[in-house]
Amino acid sequence: SALATTLLNDTDNDGIPDDVENTACTDANNPDTDGDGIPDGVEDANKNGVLDSGETNPCDDDTDDDGIEDGVEDANRNGLVDEGETDPRTSDTDGDGLPDAWEVRYSLNPRVDDCNEDPDGDGFTNCQEYPWGSNPRDASSHPPKGLPWMNLILD
């Protein structure tokens, strides 16, 4: 019937019917609205036009706002977190308190809790270095050692 054809029409072949895309943020003429390399129909897994738990946002190329595009985190673009990938739905895949983007920047493993490791041997753990913005791979880059203002109070 004409009604069934209209409801099931999918101009961009992304798996989301045009009538759903026309009421959502996605573009019925573009299979990858946000340009992250993951088709809208994969990001909106149940194809209802609403961002549901377990889905990435087809209208935001970085769902978790961690500075790494969803299509980079989900390298094979299948909508699943496979071995070797980070989770595009959370900014801290391994839950160690260190954002994925920071761990990737410093060649740490965003899939393994490495909060208490000290790869540069400077006496400060990754979780101590992160809030100070220091480089966990450079022993000369570290949080302040001691509190210099304490000497002024004690003198």
Short mmCIF file of C-alpha atoms in Angstrom, two decimals, residues 1-152:
data_model
loop_
_atom_site.label_atom_id
_atom_site.label_comp_id
_atom_site.label_asym_id
_atom_site.label_seq_id
_atom_site.Cartn_x
_atom_site.Cartn_y
_atom_site.Cartn_z
CA SER A 1 0.00 0.00 0.00
CA ALA A 2 1.02 3.63 -0.41
CA LEU A 3 1.06 4.17 3.37
CA ALA A 4 3.38 1.22 3.97
CA THR A 5 5.71 2.43 1.21
CA THR A 6 5.83 5.92 2.74
CA LEU A 7 6.54 4.61 6.25
CA LEU A 8 9.29 2.26 5.09
CA ASN A 9 10.95 4.61 2.59
CA ASP A 10 14.65 5.00 3.42
CA THR A 11 16.18 7.41 0.90
CA ASP A 12 19.75 7.17 2.22
CA ASN A 13 19.63 3.41 2.92
CA ASP A 14 20.91 3.77 6.49
CA GLY A 15 18.20 1.55 7.94
CA ILE A 16 16.22 4.37 9.55
CA PRO A 17 12.92 5.11 7.78
CA ASP A 18 12.64 8.63 6.35
CA ASP A 19 9.57 9.41 8.48
CA VAL A 20 11.65 8.76 11.62
CA GLU A 21 14.62 10.77 10.32
CA ASN A 22 12.35 13.68 9.38
CA THR A 23 11.30 14.03 13.03
CA ALA A 24 14.76 13.39 14.51
CA CYS A 25 18.09 15.17 14.17
CA THR A 26 19.31 12.86 11.41
CA ASP A 27 19.26 13.69 7.70
CA ALA A 28 17.10 11.38 5.57
CA ASN A 29 19.41 12.10 2.62
CA ASN A 30 22.71 11.38 4.41
CA PRO A 31 23.49 7.91 5.80
CA ASP A 32 26.05 9.41 8.23
CA THR A 33 24.60 12.68 9.51
CA ASP A 34 27.46 13.51 11.89
CA GLY A 35 30.23 12.40 9.50
CA ASP A 36 32.00 10.14 12.01
CA GLY A 37 32.08 7.14 9.69
CA ILE A 38 29.41 5.19 11.56
CA PRO A 39 26.10 4.97 9.66
CA ASP A 40 23.10 6.55 11.39
CA GLY A 41 21.33 3.17 11.42
CA VAL A 42 24.20 1.63 13.40
CA GLU A 43 24.37 4.51 15.89
CA ASP A 44 20.58 4.51 16.37
CA ALA A 45 20.49 0.72 16.75
CA ASN A 46 16.73 0.42 17.27
CA LYS A 47 16.12 3.03 14.58
CA ASN A 48 13.60 5.02 16.61
CA GLY A 49 15.20 8.46 16.19
CA VAL A 50 15.90 8.78 19.92
CA LEU A 51 19.26 8.44 21.69
CA ASP A 52 18.75 5.40 23.89
CA SER A 53 21.05 3.69 26.38
CA GLY A 54 23.73 1.70 24.60
CA GLU A 55 23.63 3.86 21.46
CA THR A 56 25.91 6.57 20.14
CA ASN A 57 24.45 9.85 18.93
CA PRO A 58 24.08 9.92 15.12
CA CYS A 59 24.02 13.74 15.29
CA ASP A 60 27.21 14.18 17.35
CA ASP A 61 30.53 12.87 16.05
CA ASP A 62 31.84 12.56 19.64
CA THR A 63 29.00 11.21 21.78
CA ASP A 64 31.00 11.15 25.03
CA ASP A 65 32.77 14.49 24.34
CA ASP A 66 36.18 13.01 25.15
CA GLY A 67 37.92 14.47 22.11
CA ILE A 68 38.01 11.19 20.19
CA GLU A 69 35.43 10.81 17.41
CA ASP A 70 33.01 7.91 17.71
CA GLY A 71 34.26 6.46 14.41
CA VAL A 72 37.81 6.33 15.80
CA GLU A 73 36.70 4.71 19.06
CA ASP A 74 34.49 2.19 17.21
CA ALA A 75 37.15 1.48 14.59
CA ASN A 76 35.18 -1.16 12.69
CA ARG A 77 32.04 0.99 12.97
CA ASN A 78 29.76 -1.86 14.02
CA GLY A 79 28.20 -0.18 17.06
CA LEU A 80 29.87 -2.58 19.50
CA VAL A 81 32.89 -2.13 21.76
CA ASP A 82 35.20 -4.79 20.39
CA GLU A 83 38.63 -5.82 21.64
CA GLY A 84 41.13 -3.02 21.10
CA GLU A 85 38.45 -0.31 20.90
CA THR A 86 37.40 2.33 23.40
CA ASP A 87 33.76 2.96 24.26
CA PRO A 88 32.37 5.99 22.40
CA ARG A 89 29.56 6.26 24.96
CA THR A 90 31.84 7.00 27.94
CA SER A 91 34.87 9.26 28.20
CA ASP A 92 36.68 6.76 30.47
CA THR A 93 36.37 3.26 28.99
CA ASP A 94 38.28 1.48 31.77
CA GLY A 95 36.81 3.54 34.62
CA ASP A 96 40.20 4.40 36.12
CA GLY A 97 39.55 8.14 36.41
CA LEU A 98 41.75 8.99 33.42
CA PRO A 99 39.92 10.15 30.27
CA ASP A 100 40.47 8.02 27.17
CA ALA A 101 41.80 10.99 25.18
CA TRP A 102 44.44 11.74 27.85
CA GLU A 103 45.52 8.10 27.96
CA VAL A 104 45.74 7.91 24.16
CA ARG A 105 47.68 11.20 24.03
CA TYR A 106 50.34 9.78 26.35
CA SER A 107 50.37 6.24 24.91
CA LEU A 108 48.72 4.71 27.97
CA ASN A 109 46.07 2.01 27.65
CA PRO A 110 42.51 3.41 27.87
CA ARG A 111 41.18 -0.15 28.20
CA VAL A 112 43.19 -1.09 31.32
CA ASP A 113 43.10 0.53 34.77
CA ASP A 114 46.55 2.12 34.91
CA CYS A 115 45.73 4.81 37.46
CA ASN A 116 48.38 3.66 39.94
CA GLU A 117 51.14 3.04 37.42
CA ASP A 118 54.15 5.34 37.09
CA PRO A 119 55.58 4.79 33.58
CA ASP A 120 58.20 7.56 33.85
CA GLY A 121 59.40 6.57 37.32
CA ASP A 122 59.12 10.09 38.76
CA GLY A 123 57.30 8.91 41.88
CA PHE A 124 53.89 10.17 40.73
CA THR A 125 51.13 7.85 39.52
CA ASN A 126 49.13 8.53 36.38
CA CYS A 127 46.19 9.59 38.56
CA GLN A 128 48.43 12.10 40.34
CA GLU A 129 49.85 13.45 37.07
CA TYR A 130 46.52 13.84 35.23
CA PRO A 131 44.94 16.64 37.34
CA TRP A 132 48.19 18.64 37.19
CA GLY A 133 48.40 18.32 33.40
CA SER A 134 51.83 16.75 33.60
CA ASN A 135 53.18 14.16 31.18
CA PRO A 136 53.18 10.66 32.69
CA ARG A 137 55.87 9.61 30.21
CA ASP A 138 58.33 12.41 31.09
CA ALA A 139 60.04 12.28 34.50
CA SER A 140 60.81 16.01 34.32
CA SER A 141 57.09 16.78 33.96
CA HIS A 142 55.35 16.12 37.27
CA PRO A 143 53.17 17.70 39.95
CA PRO A 144 54.97 19.97 42.43
CA LYS A 145 57.21 18.03 44.81
CA GLY A 146 56.43 19.36 48.26
CA LEU A 147 54.69 22.56 49.14
CA PRO A 148 57.11 25.52 48.99
CA TRP A 149 54.73 27.82 50.84
CA MET A 150 54.83 25.49 53.88
CA ASN A 151 58.47 26.49 54.50
CA LEU A 152 57.41 30.13 54.76
#
